[in-house]
PDB file of C-alpha atoms in Angstrom:
ATOM      1  CA  UNK A 223      -0.728 -13.508  27.601  1.00 51.00           C
ATOM      2  CA  UNK A 224       2.305 -16.010  28.186  1.00 84.00           C
ATOM      3  CA  UNK A 225       4.929 -14.060  27.415  1.00 91.00           C
ATOM      4  CA  UNK A 226       7.469 -16.991  28.664  1.00 94.00           C
ATOM      5  CA  UNK A 227       6.178 -19.415  26.277  1.00 95.00           C
ATOM      6  CA  UNK A 228       6.042 -17.050  23.358  1.00 93.00           C
ATOM      7  CA  UNK A 229       9.623 -16.391  24.001  1.00 96.00           C
ATOM      8  CA  UNK A 230      10.436 -19.945  24.112  1.00 96.00           C
ATOM      9  CA  UNK A 231       8.176 -20.383  20.671  1.00 94.00           C
ATOM     10  CA  UNK A 232       9.957 -17.877  19.330  1.00 95.00           C
ATOM     11  CA  UNK A 233      13.566 -19.301  20.407  1.00 96.00           C
ATOM     12  CA  UNK A 234      12.375 -22.556  18.419  1.00 94.00           C
ATOM     13  CA  UNK A 235      13.751 -20.881  15.231  1.00 92.00           C
ATOM     14  CA  UNK A 236      17.425 -20.343  16.326  1.00 94.00           C
ATOM     15  CA  UNK A 237      19.297 -17.996  18.472  1.00 96.00           C
ATOM     16  CA  UNK A 238      18.100 -14.317  18.404  1.00 96.00           C
ATOM     17  CA  UNK A 239      18.785 -11.323  21.200  1.00 95.00           C
ATOM     18  CA  UNK A 240      15.985  -9.810  23.318  1.00 95.00           C
ATOM     19  CA  UNK A 241      15.247  -7.132  20.730  1.00 95.00           C
ATOM     20  CA  UNK A 242      14.621  -9.433  17.955  1.00 95.00           C
ATOM     21  CA  UNK A 243      12.519 -11.090  19.705  1.00 96.00           C
ATOM     22  CA  UNK A 244      10.198  -8.290  20.593  1.00 95.00           C
ATOM     23  CA  UNK A 245      10.271  -7.294  16.966  1.00 93.00           C
ATOM     24  CA  UNK A 246       9.328 -10.548  16.098  1.00 92.00           C
ATOM     25  CA  UNK A 247       6.552 -11.018  18.375  1.00 92.00           C
ATOM     26  CA  UNK A 248       4.853  -8.251  17.710  1.00 89.00           C
ATOM     27  CA  UNK A 249       5.039  -8.606  14.423  1.00 86.00           C
ATOM     28  CA  UNK A 250       3.427 -12.394  14.335  1.00 85.00           C
ATOM     29  CA  UNK A 251       0.640 -10.948  16.920  1.00 84.00           C
ATOM     30  CA  UNK A 252       0.374  -7.479  14.770  1.00 80.00           C
ATOM     31  CA  UNK A 253       0.833  -5.361  17.116  1.00 81.00           C
ATOM     32  CA  UNK A 254      -2.088  -5.925  19.392  1.00 81.00           C
ATOM     33  CA  UNK A 255      -0.069  -7.289  22.557  1.00 82.00           C
ATOM     34  CA  UNK A 256       2.701  -5.088  22.198  1.00 86.00           C
ATOM     35  CA  UNK A 257       5.993  -6.001  24.857  1.00 90.00           C
ATOM     36  CA  UNK A 258       8.345  -3.702  26.669  1.00 92.00           C
ATOM     37  CA  UNK A 259      11.854  -4.567  26.304  1.00 94.00           C
ATOM     38  CA  UNK A 260      12.194  -4.763  29.865  1.00 94.00           C
ATOM     39  CA  UNK A 261       9.762  -7.475  29.941  1.00 93.00           C
ATOM     40  CA  UNK A 262      11.205  -9.170  27.458  1.00 95.00           C
ATOM     41  CA  UNK A 263      14.891  -8.990  29.332  1.00 95.00           C
ATOM     42  CA  UNK A 264      13.554  -9.818  32.380  1.00 96.00           C
ATOM     43  CA  UNK A 265      11.414 -12.605  31.679  1.00 96.00           C
ATOM     44  CA  UNK A 266      14.311 -13.864  29.385  1.00 97.00           C
ATOM     45  CA  UNK A 267      16.713 -13.937  32.788  1.00 96.00           C
ATOM     46  CA  UNK A 268      13.876 -16.063  34.474  1.00 96.00           C
ATOM     47  CA  UNK A 269      13.776 -18.474  31.925  1.00 97.00           C
ATOM     48  CA  UNK A 270      17.804 -19.038  31.722  1.00 96.00           C
ATOM     49  CA  UNK A 271      17.538 -19.330  35.960  1.00 97.00           C
ATOM     50  CA  UNK A 272      14.885 -21.784  34.837  1.00 97.00           C
ATOM     51  CA  UNK A 273      17.323 -23.788  32.823  1.00 97.00           C
ATOM     52  CA  UNK A 274      14.940 -23.049  29.468  1.00 97.00           C
ATOM     53  CA  UNK A 275      16.903 -20.846  27.821  1.00 97.00           C
ATOM     54  CA  UNK A 276      21.062 -20.216  27.408  1.00 97.00           C
ATOM     55  CA  UNK A 277      22.922 -17.417  26.668  1.00 95.00           C
ATOM     56  CA  UNK A 278      24.457 -18.520  23.453  1.00 91.00           C
ATOM     57  CA  UNK A 279      27.249 -15.659  22.642  1.00 91.00           C
ATOM     58  CA  UNK A 280      26.919 -12.856  20.527  1.00 91.00           C
ATOM     59  CA  UNK A 281      25.824 -11.331  17.523  1.00 89.00           C
ATOM     60  CA  UNK A 282      27.962  -8.887  15.325  1.00 89.00           C
ATOM     61  CA  UNK A 283      26.495  -6.218  17.272  1.00 90.00           C
ATOM     62  CA  UNK A 284      27.770  -7.371  20.702  1.00 92.00           C
ATOM     63  CA  UNK A 285      24.110  -8.236  21.520  1.00 92.00           C
ATOM     64  CA  UNK A 286      23.535 -11.375  23.752  1.00 94.00           C
ATOM     65  CA  UNK A 287      21.805 -14.480  22.074  1.00 96.00           C
ATOM     66  CA  UNK A 288      19.957 -16.452  23.678  1.00 97.00           C
ATOM     67  CA  UNK A 289      18.800 -20.402  22.403  1.00 96.00           C
ATOM     68  CA  UNK A 290      15.936 -22.478  23.797  1.00 96.00           C
ATOM     69  CA  UNK A 291      17.710 -25.724  26.101  1.00 97.00           C
ATOM     70  CA  UNK A 292      16.451 -29.182  26.186  1.00 97.00           C
ATOM     71  CA  UNK A 293      14.161 -27.909  29.182  1.00 97.00           C
ATOM     72  CA  UNK A 294      12.981 -25.240  27.003  1.00 96.00           C
ATOM     73  CA  UNK A 295      11.943 -27.581  24.058  1.00 96.00           C
ATOM     74  CA  UNK A 296      10.265 -30.042  26.274  1.00 97.00           C
ATOM     75  CA  UNK A 297       8.132 -26.593  28.549  1.00 95.00           C
ATOM     76  CA  UNK A 298       6.865 -25.501  25.009  1.00 95.00           C
ATOM     77  CA  UNK A 299       5.870 -29.166  23.539  1.00 95.00           C
ATOM     78  CA  UNK A 300       3.871 -29.425  27.010  1.00 94.00           C
ATOM     79  CA  UNK A 301       2.248 -25.696  26.580  1.00 93.00           C
ATOM     80  CA  UNK A 302       1.140 -26.468  22.647  1.00 93.00           C
ATOM     81  CA  UNK A 303      -0.464 -29.743  24.354  1.00 93.00           C
ATOM     82  CA  UNK A 304      -2.190 -28.327  27.102  1.00 90.00           C
ATOM     83  CA  UNK A 305      -5.597 -26.156  26.684  1.00 87.00           C
ATOM     84  CA  UNK A 306      -5.775 -22.700  27.763  1.00 83.00           C
ATOM     85  CA  UNK A 307      -7.391 -22.318  30.786  1.00 81.00           C
ATOM     86  CA  UNK A 308     -10.523 -20.464  31.079  1.00 78.00           C
ATOM     87  CA  UNK A 309     -11.685 -21.113  35.141  1.00 74.00           C
ATOM     88  CA  UNK A 310     -11.225 -17.811  35.630  1.00 75.00           C
ATOM     89  CA  UNK A 311     -12.097 -15.032  33.433  1.00 74.00           C
ATOM     90  CA  UNK A 312      -9.586 -12.050  33.100  1.00 76.00           C
ATOM     91  CA  UNK A 313     -11.424  -8.910  34.572  1.00 80.00           C
ATOM     92  CA  UNK A 314     -13.283  -7.335  32.039  1.00 86.00           C
ATOM     93  CA  UNK A 315     -13.523  -3.479  31.989  1.00 89.00           C
ATOM     94  CA  UNK A 316     -16.605  -3.043  29.870  1.00 92.00           C
ATOM     95  CA  UNK A 317     -18.608  -5.630  31.680  1.00 91.00           C
ATOM     96  CA  UNK A 318     -17.743  -4.029  35.261  1.00 90.00           C
ATOM     97  CA  UNK A 319     -18.857  -0.362  33.341  1.00 93.00           C
ATOM     98  CA  UNK A 320     -22.030  -1.894  32.391  1.00 92.00           C
ATOM     99  CA  UNK A 321     -22.557  -3.654  35.904  1.00 90.00           C
ATOM    100  CA  UNK A 322     -21.868  -0.363  37.937  1.00 92.00           C
ATOM    101  CA  UNK A 323     -23.968   1.822  35.239  1.00 91.00           C
ATOM    102  CA  UNK A 324     -27.065   0.441  35.876  1.00 89.00           C
ATOM    103  CA  UNK A 325     -27.374   1.185  39.425  1.00 87.00           C
ATOM    104  CA  UNK A 326     -25.273   4.780  39.122  1.00 91.00           C
ATOM    105  CA  UNK A 327     -27.629   7.423  39.060  1.00 91.00           C
ATOM    106  CA  UNK A 328     -28.205   9.897  36.433  1.00 92.00           C
ATOM    107  CA  UNK A 329     -26.407   7.251  34.104  1.00 92.00           C
ATOM    108  CA  UNK A 330     -27.994   6.419  30.470  1.00 92.00           C
ATOM    109  CA  UNK A 331     -26.815   2.724  30.340  1.00 92.00           C
ATOM    110  CA  UNK A 332     -28.124   3.055  26.712  1.00 92.00           C
ATOM    111  CA  UNK A 333     -26.432   5.946  25.713  1.00 94.00           C
ATOM    112  CA  UNK A 334     -23.003   3.761  27.700  1.00 95.00           C
ATOM    113  CA  UNK A 335     -23.549   0.802  25.233  1.00 95.00           C
ATOM    114  CA  UNK A 336     -24.088   2.505  22.295  1.00 96.00           C
ATOM    115  CA  UNK A 337     -20.952   4.598  22.752  1.00 96.00           C
ATOM    116  CA  UNK A 338     -19.322   1.485  22.741  1.00 96.00           C
ATOM    117  CA  UNK A 339     -21.229   0.113  20.205  1.00 97.00           C
ATOM    118  CA  UNK A 340     -20.141   2.131  17.900  1.00 97.00           C
ATOM    119  CA  UNK A 341     -16.434   1.876  19.161  1.00 97.00           C
ATOM    120  CA  UNK A 342     -16.913  -1.999  18.770  1.00 97.00           C
ATOM    121  CA  UNK A 343     -18.353  -1.538  15.364  1.00 97.00           C
ATOM    122  CA  UNK A 344     -15.036   0.846  14.416  1.00 97.00           C
ATOM    123  CA  UNK A 345     -12.643  -1.480  15.599  1.00 96.00           C
ATOM    124  CA  UNK A 346     -14.352  -4.382  13.591  1.00 97.00           C
ATOM    125  CA  UNK A 347     -14.243  -2.397   9.970  1.00 98.00           C
ATOM    126  CA  UNK A 348     -10.697  -1.967  10.788  1.00 95.00           C
ATOM    127  CA  UNK A 349      -9.834  -5.766  11.735  1.00 94.00           C
ATOM    128  CA  UNK A 350     -11.766  -6.754   8.585  1.00 96.00           C
ATOM    129  CA  UNK A 351      -9.760  -4.544   6.569  1.00 94.00           C
ATOM    130  CA  UNK A 352      -6.307  -5.396   7.978  1.00 90.00           C
ATOM    131  CA  UNK A 353      -7.369  -9.443   7.098  1.00 90.00           C
ATOM    132  CA  UNK A 354      -8.199  -8.352   3.785  1.00 90.00           C
ATOM    133  CA  UNK A 355      -4.905  -6.656   3.299  1.00 86.00           C
ATOM    134  CA  UNK A 356      -3.168  -9.637   4.572  1.00 83.00           C
ATOM    135  CA  UNK A 357      -4.719 -11.794   2.369  1.00 84.00           C
ATOM    136  CA  UNK A 358      -3.497  -9.706  -0.364  1.00 84.00           C
ATOM    137  CA  UNK A 359       0.067  -9.613   0.786  1.00 77.00           C
ATOM    138  CA  UNK A 360       1.001 -13.206   0.909  1.00 69.00           C
ATOM    139  CA  UNK A 361      -2.015 -15.390   2.096  1.00 63.00           C
ATOM    140  CA  UNK A 362       0.438 -19.065   1.927  1.00 71.00           C
ATOM    141  CA  UNK A 363       3.089 -17.247   4.481  1.00 73.00           C
ATOM    142  CA  UNK A 364       2.901 -18.808   7.485  1.00 75.00           C
ATOM    143  CA  UNK A 365       3.933 -15.260   9.420  1.00 73.00           C
ATOM    144  CA  UNK A 366       0.867 -14.103   7.048  1.00 78.00           C
ATOM    145  CA  UNK A 367      -0.938 -16.909   8.784  1.00 83.00           C
ATOM    146  CA  UNK A 368      -0.108 -16.009  12.282  1.00 84.00           C
ATOM    147  CA  UNK A 369      -1.189 -12.487  11.371  1.00 84.00           C
ATOM    148  CA  UNK A 370      -4.599 -14.028  10.341  1.00 88.00           C
ATOM    149  CA  UNK A 371      -5.440 -15.488  12.901  1.00 90.00           C
ATOM    150  CA  UNK A 372      -4.629 -12.952  15.350  1.00 90.00           C
ATOM    151  CA  UNK A 373      -6.791 -10.943  13.377  1.00 92.00           C
ATOM    152  CA  UNK A 374      -9.392 -13.476  13.119  1.00 94.00           C
ATOM    153  CA  UNK A 375      -9.908 -13.764  16.711  1.00 94.00           C
ATOM    154  CA  UNK A 376      -9.719  -9.687  16.840  1.00 94.00           C
ATOM    155  CA  UNK A 377     -12.704  -9.916  14.318  1.00 96.00           C
ATOM    156  CA  UNK A 378     -14.295 -12.691  16.320  1.00 96.00           C
ATOM    157  CA  UNK A 379     -14.236 -10.550  19.317  1.00 95.00           C
ATOM    158  CA  UNK A 380     -15.865  -7.235  18.095  1.00 96.00           C
ATOM    159  CA  UNK A 381     -18.534  -9.280  16.615  1.00 97.00           C
ATOM    160  CA  UNK A 382     -19.350 -11.414  20.214  1.00 96.00           C
ATOM    161  CA  UNK A 383     -19.010  -7.969  21.687  1.00 96.00           C
ATOM    162  CA  UNK A 384     -21.517  -6.197  19.571  1.00 97.00           C
ATOM    163  CA  UNK A 385     -23.652  -9.159  20.045  1.00 97.00           C
ATOM    164  CA  UNK A 386     -23.322  -9.113  23.871  1.00 96.00           C
ATOM    165  CA  UNK A 387     -24.350  -5.394  23.972  1.00 96.00           C
ATOM    166  CA  UNK A 388     -27.513  -5.962  21.493  1.00 96.00           C
ATOM    167  CA  UNK A 389     -28.221  -8.111  24.361  1.00 95.00           C
ATOM    168  CA  UNK A 390     -27.475  -5.823  27.435  1.00 93.00           C
ATOM    169  CA  UNK A 391     -29.708  -3.072  25.239  1.00 93.00           C
ATOM    170  CA  UNK A 392     -32.571  -5.355  25.069  1.00 93.00           C
ATOM    171  CA  UNK A 393     -32.414  -6.405  28.865  1.00 91.00           C
ATOM    172  CA  UNK A 394     -32.323  -2.591  29.558  1.00 88.00           C
ATOM    173  CA  UNK A 395     -35.435  -1.758  27.396  1.00 84.00           C
ATOM    174  CA  UNK A 396     -37.230  -4.804  28.971  1.00 83.00           C
ATOM    175  CA  UNK A 397     -36.427  -3.552  32.432  1.00 77.00           C
ATOM    176  CA  UNK A 398     -37.888   0.415  31.360  1.00 70.00           C
ATOM    177  CA  UNK A 399     -40.923  -1.157  29.945  1.00 56.00           C
ATOM    178  CA  UNK A 400     -41.555  -3.061  33.398  1.00 65.00           C
ATOM    179  CA  UNK A 401     -40.588  -0.279  35.458  1.00 64.00           C
ATOM    180  CA  UNK A 402     -42.767   1.692  33.725  1.00 59.00           C
ATOM    181  CA  UNK A 403     -45.903  -0.779  33.419  1.00 62.00           C
ATOM    182  CA  UNK A 404     -45.654  -0.688  37.410  1.00 64.00           C
ATOM    183  CA  UNK A 405     -45.802   2.801  37.905  1.00 62.00           C
TER     184      UNK A 405
END
């Protein structure tokens, strides 16, 4: 996740202080990727060092306001214009767990799969419920559209995880049947 670019995108809307950036980021992403306030200020410091943002006075509460610079706008436009690289996928704890469970003595891989499938199904139902609520709240507002996009991504991921778990279970069953036939 690019916190750097997320903050630049939020600053496109005008000057903001750090905790407001954090709040807006979490609101637009449904709290799916919470930010530590230290991350926000560290990132703002780096963006300022790199000439992407500048401090622009203080608000009435004495908090430093940050504004987007021309270089920040150019970097933001370039980021929006680039695809997100998929060349090196992030580590996936579930894939690692299943890969190791297959060879671990005494582990019932089918039970590991079923436990995860129940968890993914519960998450899917919750995301679908949240999407229905978002659609009922105010479907035409840009903030709600942002929320819907994140929720729909979560729904697609949960559905894909369930399909993959079904595939894993079928593969384990085929292997078990083959091993029994060879005995």
